[in-house]
XYZ file of N, CA and C in Angstrom:
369
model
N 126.816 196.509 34.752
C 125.910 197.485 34.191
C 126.501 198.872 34.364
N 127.001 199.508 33.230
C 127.990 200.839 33.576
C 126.827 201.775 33.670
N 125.865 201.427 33.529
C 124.712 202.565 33.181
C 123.528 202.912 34.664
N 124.104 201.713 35.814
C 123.548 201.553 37.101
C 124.257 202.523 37.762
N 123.401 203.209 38.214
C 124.250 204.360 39.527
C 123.870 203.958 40.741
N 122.561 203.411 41.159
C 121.759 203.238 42.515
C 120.543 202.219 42.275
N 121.020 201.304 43.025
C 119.732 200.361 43.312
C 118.513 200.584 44.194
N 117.425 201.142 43.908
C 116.247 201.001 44.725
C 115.242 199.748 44.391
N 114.520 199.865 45.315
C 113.524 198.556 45.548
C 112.215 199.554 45.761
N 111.444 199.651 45.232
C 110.327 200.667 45.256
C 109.185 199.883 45.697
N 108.455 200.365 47.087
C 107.018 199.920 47.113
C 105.816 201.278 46.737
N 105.165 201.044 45.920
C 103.777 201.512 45.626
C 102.441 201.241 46.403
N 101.992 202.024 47.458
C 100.825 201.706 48.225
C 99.920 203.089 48.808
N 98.788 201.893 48.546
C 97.456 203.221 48.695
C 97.506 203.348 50.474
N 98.447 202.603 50.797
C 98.454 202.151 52.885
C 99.795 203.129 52.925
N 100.054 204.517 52.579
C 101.470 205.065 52.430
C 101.265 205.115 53.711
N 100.803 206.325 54.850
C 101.133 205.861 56.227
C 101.469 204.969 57.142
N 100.530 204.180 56.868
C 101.238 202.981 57.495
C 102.681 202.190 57.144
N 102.322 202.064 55.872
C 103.426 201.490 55.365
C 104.935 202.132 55.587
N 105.291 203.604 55.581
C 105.983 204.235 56.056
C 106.561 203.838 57.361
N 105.328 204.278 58.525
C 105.800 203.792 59.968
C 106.146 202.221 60.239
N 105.795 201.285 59.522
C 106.025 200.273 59.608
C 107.895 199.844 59.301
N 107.781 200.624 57.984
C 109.232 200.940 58.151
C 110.285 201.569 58.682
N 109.536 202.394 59.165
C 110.652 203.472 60.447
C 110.589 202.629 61.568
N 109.958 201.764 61.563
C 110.270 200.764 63.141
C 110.956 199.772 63.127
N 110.411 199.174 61.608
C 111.733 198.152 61.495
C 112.850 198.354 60.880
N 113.291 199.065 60.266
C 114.886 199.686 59.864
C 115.241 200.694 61.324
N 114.664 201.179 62.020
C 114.957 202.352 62.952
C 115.883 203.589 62.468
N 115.172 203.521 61.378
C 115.484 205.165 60.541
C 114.483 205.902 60.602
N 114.788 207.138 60.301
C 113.587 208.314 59.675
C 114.160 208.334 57.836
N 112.894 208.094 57.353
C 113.182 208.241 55.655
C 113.566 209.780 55.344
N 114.642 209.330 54.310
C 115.333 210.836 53.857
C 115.611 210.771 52.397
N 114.997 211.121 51.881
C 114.626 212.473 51.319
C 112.694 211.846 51.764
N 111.924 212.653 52.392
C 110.854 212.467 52.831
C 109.455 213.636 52.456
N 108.714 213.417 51.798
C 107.656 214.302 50.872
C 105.900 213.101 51.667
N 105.470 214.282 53.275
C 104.466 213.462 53.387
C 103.041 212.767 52.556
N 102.644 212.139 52.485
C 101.730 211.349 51.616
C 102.167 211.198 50.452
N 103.417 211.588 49.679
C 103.869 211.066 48.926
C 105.187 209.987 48.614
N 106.091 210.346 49.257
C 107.329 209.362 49.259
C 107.836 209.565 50.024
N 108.800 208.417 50.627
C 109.737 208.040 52.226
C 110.903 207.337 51.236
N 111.959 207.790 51.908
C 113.146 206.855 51.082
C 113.820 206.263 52.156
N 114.180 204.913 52.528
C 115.468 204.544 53.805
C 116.310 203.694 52.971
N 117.388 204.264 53.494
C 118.737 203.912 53.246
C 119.367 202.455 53.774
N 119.792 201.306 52.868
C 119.569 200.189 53.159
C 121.287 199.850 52.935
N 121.971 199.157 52.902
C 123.442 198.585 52.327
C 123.243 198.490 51.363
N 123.823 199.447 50.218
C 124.060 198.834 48.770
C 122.542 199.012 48.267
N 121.660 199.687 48.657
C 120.721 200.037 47.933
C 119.864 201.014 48.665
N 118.321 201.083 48.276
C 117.565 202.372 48.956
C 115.871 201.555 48.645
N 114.996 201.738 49.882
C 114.117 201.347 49.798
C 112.821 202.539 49.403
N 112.250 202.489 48.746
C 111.335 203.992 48.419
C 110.085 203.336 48.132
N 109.490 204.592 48.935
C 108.277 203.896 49.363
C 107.079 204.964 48.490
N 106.125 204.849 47.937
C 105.301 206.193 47.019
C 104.191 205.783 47.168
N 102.917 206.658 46.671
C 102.032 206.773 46.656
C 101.914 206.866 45.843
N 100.536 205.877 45.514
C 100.786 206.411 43.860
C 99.491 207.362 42.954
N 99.935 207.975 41.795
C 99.159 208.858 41.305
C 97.461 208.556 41.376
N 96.895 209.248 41.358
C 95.030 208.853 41.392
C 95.003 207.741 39.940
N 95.276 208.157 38.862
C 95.219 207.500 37.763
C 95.837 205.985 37.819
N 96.651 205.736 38.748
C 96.981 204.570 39.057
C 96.772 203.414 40.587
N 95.938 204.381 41.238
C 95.723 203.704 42.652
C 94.655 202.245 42.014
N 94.086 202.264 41.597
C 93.474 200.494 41.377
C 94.533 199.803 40.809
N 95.615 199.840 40.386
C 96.909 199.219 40.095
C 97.579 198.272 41.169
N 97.651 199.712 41.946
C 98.236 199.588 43.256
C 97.719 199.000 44.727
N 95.963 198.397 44.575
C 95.142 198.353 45.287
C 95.451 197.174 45.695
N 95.720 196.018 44.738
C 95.416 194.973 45.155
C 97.032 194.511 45.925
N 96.550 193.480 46.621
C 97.775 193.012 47.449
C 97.938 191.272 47.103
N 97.772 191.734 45.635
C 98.060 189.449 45.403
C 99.404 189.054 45.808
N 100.166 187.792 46.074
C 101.075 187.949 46.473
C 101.785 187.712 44.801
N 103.420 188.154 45.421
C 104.381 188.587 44.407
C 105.560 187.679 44.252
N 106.407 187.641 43.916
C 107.658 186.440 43.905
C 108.788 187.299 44.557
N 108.662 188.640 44.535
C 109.407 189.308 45.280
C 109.650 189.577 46.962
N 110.575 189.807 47.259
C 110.764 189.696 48.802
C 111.976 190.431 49.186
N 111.873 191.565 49.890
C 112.962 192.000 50.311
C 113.412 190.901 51.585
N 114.528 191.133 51.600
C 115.167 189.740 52.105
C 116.272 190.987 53.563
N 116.496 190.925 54.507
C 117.076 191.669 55.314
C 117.964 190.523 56.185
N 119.292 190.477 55.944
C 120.480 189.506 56.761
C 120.301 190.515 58.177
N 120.081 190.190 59.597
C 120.210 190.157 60.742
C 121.315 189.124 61.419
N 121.906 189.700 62.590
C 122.727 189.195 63.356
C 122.299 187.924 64.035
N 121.166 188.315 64.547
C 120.321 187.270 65.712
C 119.063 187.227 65.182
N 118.347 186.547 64.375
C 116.781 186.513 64.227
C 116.239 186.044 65.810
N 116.540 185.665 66.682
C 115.867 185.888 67.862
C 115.475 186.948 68.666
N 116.737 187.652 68.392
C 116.534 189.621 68.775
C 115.617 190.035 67.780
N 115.881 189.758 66.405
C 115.210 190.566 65.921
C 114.016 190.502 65.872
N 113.058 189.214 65.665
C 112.029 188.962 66.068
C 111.319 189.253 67.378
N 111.499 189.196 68.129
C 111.851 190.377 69.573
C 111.477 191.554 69.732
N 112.501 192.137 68.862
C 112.170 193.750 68.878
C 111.551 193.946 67.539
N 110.559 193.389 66.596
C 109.532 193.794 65.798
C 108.651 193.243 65.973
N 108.269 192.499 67.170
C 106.843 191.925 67.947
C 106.586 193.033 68.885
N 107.281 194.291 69.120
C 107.086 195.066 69.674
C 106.299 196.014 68.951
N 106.003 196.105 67.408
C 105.647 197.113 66.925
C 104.705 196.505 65.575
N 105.253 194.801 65.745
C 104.102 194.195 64.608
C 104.173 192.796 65.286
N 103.452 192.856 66.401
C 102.791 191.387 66.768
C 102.242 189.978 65.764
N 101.897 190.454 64.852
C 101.925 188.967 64.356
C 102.812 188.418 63.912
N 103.733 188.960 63.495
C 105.524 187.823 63.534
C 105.525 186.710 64.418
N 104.504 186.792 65.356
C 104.539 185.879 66.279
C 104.137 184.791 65.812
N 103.627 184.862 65.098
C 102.485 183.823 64.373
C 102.938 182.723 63.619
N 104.428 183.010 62.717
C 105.259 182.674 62.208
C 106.288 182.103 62.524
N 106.805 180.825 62.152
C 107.726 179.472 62.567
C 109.200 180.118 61.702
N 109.783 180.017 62.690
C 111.201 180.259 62.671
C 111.558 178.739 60.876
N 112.158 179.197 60.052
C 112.292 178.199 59.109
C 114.150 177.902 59.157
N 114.410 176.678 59.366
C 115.450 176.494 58.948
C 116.034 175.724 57.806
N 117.048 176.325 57.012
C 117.656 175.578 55.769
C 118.543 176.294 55.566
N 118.940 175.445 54.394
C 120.600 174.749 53.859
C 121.426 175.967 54.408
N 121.170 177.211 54.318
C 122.082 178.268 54.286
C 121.592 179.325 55.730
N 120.714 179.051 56.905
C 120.516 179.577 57.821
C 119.109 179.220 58.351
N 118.856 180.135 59.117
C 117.537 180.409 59.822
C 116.782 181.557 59.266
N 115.531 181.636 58.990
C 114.724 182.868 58.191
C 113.519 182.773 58.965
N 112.700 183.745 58.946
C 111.209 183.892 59.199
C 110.460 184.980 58.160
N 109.107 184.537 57.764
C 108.675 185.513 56.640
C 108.020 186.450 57.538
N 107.516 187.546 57.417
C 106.293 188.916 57.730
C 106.434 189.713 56.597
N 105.033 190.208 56.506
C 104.194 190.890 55.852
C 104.533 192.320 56.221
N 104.527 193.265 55.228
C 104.217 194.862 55.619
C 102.386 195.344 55.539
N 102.063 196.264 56.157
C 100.856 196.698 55.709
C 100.339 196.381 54.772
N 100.909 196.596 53.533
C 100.696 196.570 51.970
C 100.662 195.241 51.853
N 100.845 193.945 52.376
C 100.953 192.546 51.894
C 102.449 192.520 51.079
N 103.880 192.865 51.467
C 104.562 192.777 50.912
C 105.152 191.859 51.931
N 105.952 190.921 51.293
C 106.577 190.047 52.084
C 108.069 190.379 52.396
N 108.163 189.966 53.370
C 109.668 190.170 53.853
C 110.148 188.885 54.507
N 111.976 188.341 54.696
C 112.486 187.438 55.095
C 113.427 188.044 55.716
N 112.873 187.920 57.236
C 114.836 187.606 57.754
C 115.159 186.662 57.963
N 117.009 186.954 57.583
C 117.343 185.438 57.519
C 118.633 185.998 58.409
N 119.206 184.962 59.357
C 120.021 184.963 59.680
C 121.068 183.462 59.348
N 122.961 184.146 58.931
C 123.310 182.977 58.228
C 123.602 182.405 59.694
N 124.388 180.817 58.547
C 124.688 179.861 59.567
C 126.238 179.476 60.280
């Protein structure tokens, strides 16, 4: 795609605070370029996660939390550490069974917003 300069992954949520800090704990960044109650950006490998609020005219859009087919997916070294150190700041990971297959070990959690996430560590 000659016409791609930067890959972002954009979340839209009426939970922007939270959803924010949720991510400054588990990336252990501060978002940059950062506009409070409106947008947080963190810097990911090979792409950028951006996080917004969205306009009044569109918050019932943005309200609901059905689930999605999408999943940011985050490769970790050790899913035992890492699970570890984000039960420190989102306890119900706990809740959740370590999954193993063909290509590693993964566990799913949720952000504020009901967005799903996988770490996977390979094999």
């Amino acid at each position: 795609m000659v016409f791609c300069k930067k890959a972002f992954l954009t979340i839209g949520t009426v939970h922007f605070a939270e959803v924010v800090a949720f991510y400054q704990c588990l990336l252990e960044q501060q978002p940059h370029p950062y506009a409070p109650v409106h947008y947080a950006e963190f810097h990911l490998p090979g792409m950028a996660l951006a996080i917004f609020s969205p306009h009044s005219d569109h918050v019932q859009e943005f309200s609901c939390s059905d689930p999605s087919g999408f999943s940011l997916c985050l490769e970790v070294a050790d899913l035992t550490t890492a699970i570890a150190n984000i039960a420190e700041f989102h306890p119900s990971i706990l809740k959740n069974s370590i999954i193993d297959a063909s290509h590693g070990r993964e566990i799913y959690l949720y952000d504020p917003a009901g967005n799903r996430l996988i770490l996977h560590e390979s094999c």
